[in-house]
Amino acid sequence: MNNVSCVMFHAKQDIIVSNSEDKSIRVWDATKRTGIQTFRREHDRFWILAAHPEMNLLAAGHDSGMIVFKLERERPAFAVSGDCLFYTKDRFLRSYEFSTQKETQILPIRRPGSVSLNQSPKTLSYSPSENAFLLCSDVDGGSYELYSISKDSYGRGDVQDTKKGHGGSAVFVARNRFAVLDKSNNQVLVKNLKNDLVKKSVLPIATDAIFYAGTGNLLCRSEDRVVIFDLQQRLVIGELQTPFIKYVVWSNDMENVALLSKHAIIIASKKLVHQCTLHETIRVKSGGWDDNGVFIYTTLNHIKYCLPNGDSGIIKTLDVPIYITKVSGNILFCLDRDGKSRAITIDATEYIFKLSLLKKRYDHVMNMIRNSQLCGQAVIAYLQQKGFPEIAVASATAIDEKDHWYRLGVEALRQGNAGIVEYAYQRTKNFERLSFLYLVTGNMEKLSKMLKIAEVKNDVMGQFHNALYMGDVRERIKILENVGHLPLAYITASVHGLHDVAERLAAELGDNVPSLPEGKVPSLLIPPSPVLCGTDWPLLRVMRGIFDGAFDNSGHGAVDEEYEVADGDWGEELDIVDVDGLQNGDIAATLALDDGEVAEENDEEGGWEMEDLELPPEADTPKASISTRSSVFVPPVPGMPVSQIWIQKSSLAADHAAAGNFDTAMRLLNRQLGIRNFAPLKSMFLDLNTGSHSYLRAFSSAPIISLAVERGWTESSAANVRGSPVVPFKLSQLDEKLKAGYKLTTAGKFTEALRTFVNILHTIPLIVVESRREVDDVKELVIIVKEYVLALQMELKRREIKDNPARQQELAAYFTHCNLQTPHLRLALHNAMVVCFKAKNLATASTFARRLLETNPTVENQAKTARQVIAAAEKNMTDATQLNYDFRNPFVVCGATYVPIYRGQKDVSCPYCTSRFVPSQEGQLCTVCDLAVVGADASGLLCSPSQIR
């Protein structure tokens, strides 16, 4: 240790944490006064420590920033069996009964021999018939302990001989058999309760953990997939590609399984048939199945639910993370980070409502609508999205707030449901939108009524707009005349041929009659006729839904009487209160009058003249049961756009660019690689977007249909599972470009070679590969190409300099210190040797000559020239010019100023291409890749789904 700068006691454990200028944080056992663990950074000294007052978190400040960390894993190992929970806490194995909420201490757990942190059990497996426990931990690189205990000896510590062994993970697979993973040989060892080996089985994939999957079955996890393996038949029952799975939660009937990764949840059947995938932006911590088959899970700060079809929502917000152990009704049992059992009451109404819709339990749905408080914007939007507009109307009626009616109207208009749009506008008294709705649906009759309503309300602009919509010229002239715009009224009458009205207005205007342009042919402005008049937009025709007519008492008219009422197709009359105190009946009476007519109180005339016909008996026909509305138009359930699916399930910039969401793609690249200059990537973004779609022309009058193209798609792919977009840029293409760049460099075509290498650097951020090995190849490619770009930039710069021989020699010398292929290094050394020899710098030229001979040049002329230079230099080992070049001191070259940065000197680097720069270049655009900002904070290159954990 060197110069300790901060020391503090841990709030919950008997340990002391210190940091110092030797770039380390050390953890000490306060009772034994010995070191437990050490954390180090390569380049930064630590200065200060701080502890969170409530959570088990520490923070440490160092030269270039701050880190926040915790010393030990806080998730307790636990297992559930029937009504009992078994878990570890404070070096003891404990049990908890859910029904009585009684806690019992079962037995003490052996202390591991190591004194380092994170040695507590990670997993717990239980055999109820034998009352045996398997505890797995990371002690000695992975080990397990087997405890057998009789139930009547709980708490007394009467334990039979504890069995121990080594293994990556261990789990019970039968009543008296357990499986142990042997990672080194990729096999599983099946043992009995005496810890004796029964049999071995080679696993079908490279497995790093095993989980219980039913009697005799194991769920094997690798980096990018899971399989269910039958130990008896040694067969693979199911296989599923997934992110890196951390936890596995089986449903109570073992029919479904939830696979939990860091930021995703995959729901599958017992044979790993994919059902849905749910992505989260923050970490998933735990989960459990309730009695209805809904998966309840927790993140860092929420309790959420996931339905079998993938719909999800928030149940409750959390103050601290918890780990779900069991869900029973509306009670959620869990463990907190202190190892305490808790029972939390949750409101299950929302997800039970959605589950009832999913399972078509419509009686439950209607009962919940009427009797519960389940109404809100989210529920209404969900019902509209899933194709239940009738229930959405009922929910909006129950809320009866203007904002919710407006949102319902907007969504109904988007789906073409004119009846619900009209009803929503009526409830909100939105007359302008209502008039426009009648215009686009061709309902001139109701549009004329809107004109009269505007007149009653003394709304001049409303009157004029409705008159324009109807093409009623006389009404427009009347309105203009009433408000005193006589010149406009005169012009309107003149251009539309109403000469009697125009003469009368001209007499009133006198000498102020406006002049009309000559040679113009006037035309009446009449709105075009709508394509479809008086009904909803045609959608899929389905049989009458169970909810049709179920909400007649909700205030929007009776469905069965739609052909008995004159305006049945157009919804109810307006529910309006006039500014002068007119009630609905008064307005209805006003609208029932035509211009110049007076309503009679006892008008017996009108209506349909229905008379009975005297038909012969043979004309009788059997009665048919005909419904006035046997089917209705119901909008199909709109699926999520493929581009949105791509964005939600991926953190790769290439996938976001392929989906057309360039904004998020740029944000990802900025966060991952510090890229600020996106101009060079514009064409590649467009190529990604167009290359991930195929375009199909249907009819000449119809728009082109865009079809998403997914990578890895086969005929056996599931129809309801969307893959990631195909990406036109391949690693193999970049390898070919790299070879082409090598050839151009060998041929001395440096400008073309530089253009090729820069193109590779610009393409790599938007490439997608599958395996971790390919990720390493991509990262290695960045380093290779970066070296060539820097080398070629210096060489081209050298050739531009004509009047500075010393600078020419320096750039030629720096060229030889780039990490190039051996043939190119020989050419660089030969070039530097010649340049320095001609400038009379014989000593420096001889160093290049010796380095050239050390590469064993295959061209004899190069070796011969090198030997001659060495011979000449030995006679006069001097340099005529002093250069800023010391070949004995290791250095890297600044990518902007092309000066050496010797070992020990401060520098900054590009977060993408890793080029090094002098500190004054921090915050500037990297001159090597021309993309990223020098010295910017970045998380690193992300080019494969396998990197997302």
JSON list of N, CA and C in Angstrom, two decimals, residues 563-566 604-612:
[
{"chain": "A", "resi": 563, "resn": "TYR", "atom": "N", "xyz": [-82.87, 0.84, -37.47]},
{"chain": "A", "resi": 563, "resn": "TYR", "atom": "CA", "xyz": [-83.62, 1.09, -38.70]},
{"chain": "A", "resi": 563, "resn": "TYR", "atom": "C", "xyz": [-85.00, 1.69, -38.41]},
{"chain": "A", "resi": 564, "resn": "GLU", "atom": "N", "xyz": [-85.36, 1.88, -37.11]},
{"chain": "A", "resi": 564, "resn": "GLU", "atom": "CA", "xyz": [-86.63, 2.47, -36.76]},
{"chain": "A", "resi": 564, "resn": "GLU", "atom": "C", "xyz": [-86.50, 3.98, -36.59]},
{"chain": "A", "resi": 565, "resn": "VAL", "atom": "N", "xyz": [-85.30, 4.49, -36.30]},
{"chain": "A", "resi": 565, "resn": "VAL", "atom": "CA", "xyz": [-85.08, 5.92, -36.08]},
{"chain": "A", "resi": 565, "resn": "VAL", "atom": "C", "xyz": [-84.53, 6.52, -37.36]},
{"chain": "A", "resi": 566, "resn": "ALA", "atom": "N", "xyz": [-84.99, 7.70, -37.71]},
{"chain": "A", "resi": 566, "resn": "ALA", "atom": "CA", "xyz": [-84.62, 8.29, -39.00]},
{"chain": "A", "resi": 566, "resn": "ALA", "atom": "C", "xyz": [-83.13, 8.49, -39.13]},
{"chain": "A", "resi": 604, "resn": "GLU", "atom": "N", "xyz": [-100.60, 14.39, -38.50]},
{"chain": "A", "resi": 604, "resn": "GLU", "atom": "CA", "xyz": [-100.80, 12.95, -38.70]},
{"chain": "A", "resi": 604, "resn": "GLU", "atom": "C", "xyz": [-100.32, 12.50, -40.06]},
{"chain": "A", "resi": 605, "resn": "GLU", "atom": "N", "xyz": [-99.83, 13.46, -40.87]},
{"chain": "A", "resi": 605, "resn": "GLU", "atom": "CA", "xyz": [-99.41, 13.13, -42.22]},
{"chain": "A", "resi": 605, "resn": "GLU", "atom": "C", "xyz": [-97.94, 12.76, -42.23]},
{"chain": "A", "resi": 606, "resn": "GLY", "atom": "N", "xyz": [-97.51, 12.04, -43.21]},
{"chain": "A", "resi": 606, "resn": "GLY", "atom": "CA", "xyz": [-96.11, 11.69, -43.35]},
{"chain": "A", "resi": 606, "resn": "GLY", "atom": "C", "xyz": [-95.85, 10.28, -42.89]},
{"chain": "A", "resi": 607, "resn": "GLY", "atom": "N", "xyz": [-94.59, 9.86, -42.95]},
{"chain": "A", "resi": 607, "resn": "GLY", "atom": "CA", "xyz": [-94.22, 8.49, -42.56]},
{"chain": "A", "resi": 607, "resn": "GLY", "atom": "C", "xyz": [-94.44, 7.53, -43.70]},
{"chain": "A", "resi": 608, "resn": "TRP", "atom": "N", "xyz": [-94.21, 6.25, -43.40]},
{"chain": "A", "resi": 608, "resn": "TRP", "atom": "CA", "xyz": [-94.38, 5.20, -44.41]},
{"chain": "A", "resi": 608, "resn": "TRP", "atom": "C", "xyz": [-95.84, 4.74, -44.41]},
{"chain": "A", "resi": 609, "resn": "GLU", "atom": "N", "xyz": [-96.47, 4.74, -45.58]},
{"chain": "A", "resi": 609, "resn": "GLU", "atom": "CA", "xyz": [-97.85, 4.29, -45.70]},
{"chain": "A", "resi": 609, "resn": "GLU", "atom": "C", "xyz": [-97.85, 2.78, -45.82]},
{"chain": "A", "resi": 610, "resn": "MET", "atom": "N", "xyz": [-98.03, 2.10, -44.71]},
{"chain": "A", "resi": 610, "resn": "MET", "atom": "CA", "xyz": [-97.98, 0.65, -44.65]},
{"chain": "A", "resi": 610, "resn": "MET", "atom": "C", "xyz": [-99.41, 0.10, -44.65]},
{"chain": "A", "resi": 611, "resn": "GLU", "atom": "N", "xyz": [-99.80, -0.66, -45.66]},
{"chain": "A", "resi": 611, "resn": "GLU", "atom": "CA", "xyz": [-101.11, -1.29, -45.74]},
{"chain": "A", "resi": 611, "resn": "GLU", "atom": "C", "xyz": [-100.94, -2.78, -45.92]},
{"chain": "A", "resi": 612, "resn": "ASP", "atom": "N", "xyz": [-101.91, -3.52, -45.40]},
{"chain": "A", "resi": 612, "resn": "ASP", "atom": "CA", "xyz": [-101.88, -4.97, -45.55]},
{"chain": "A", "resi": 612, "resn": "ASP", "atom": "C", "xyz": [-102.37, -5.36, -46.94]}
]
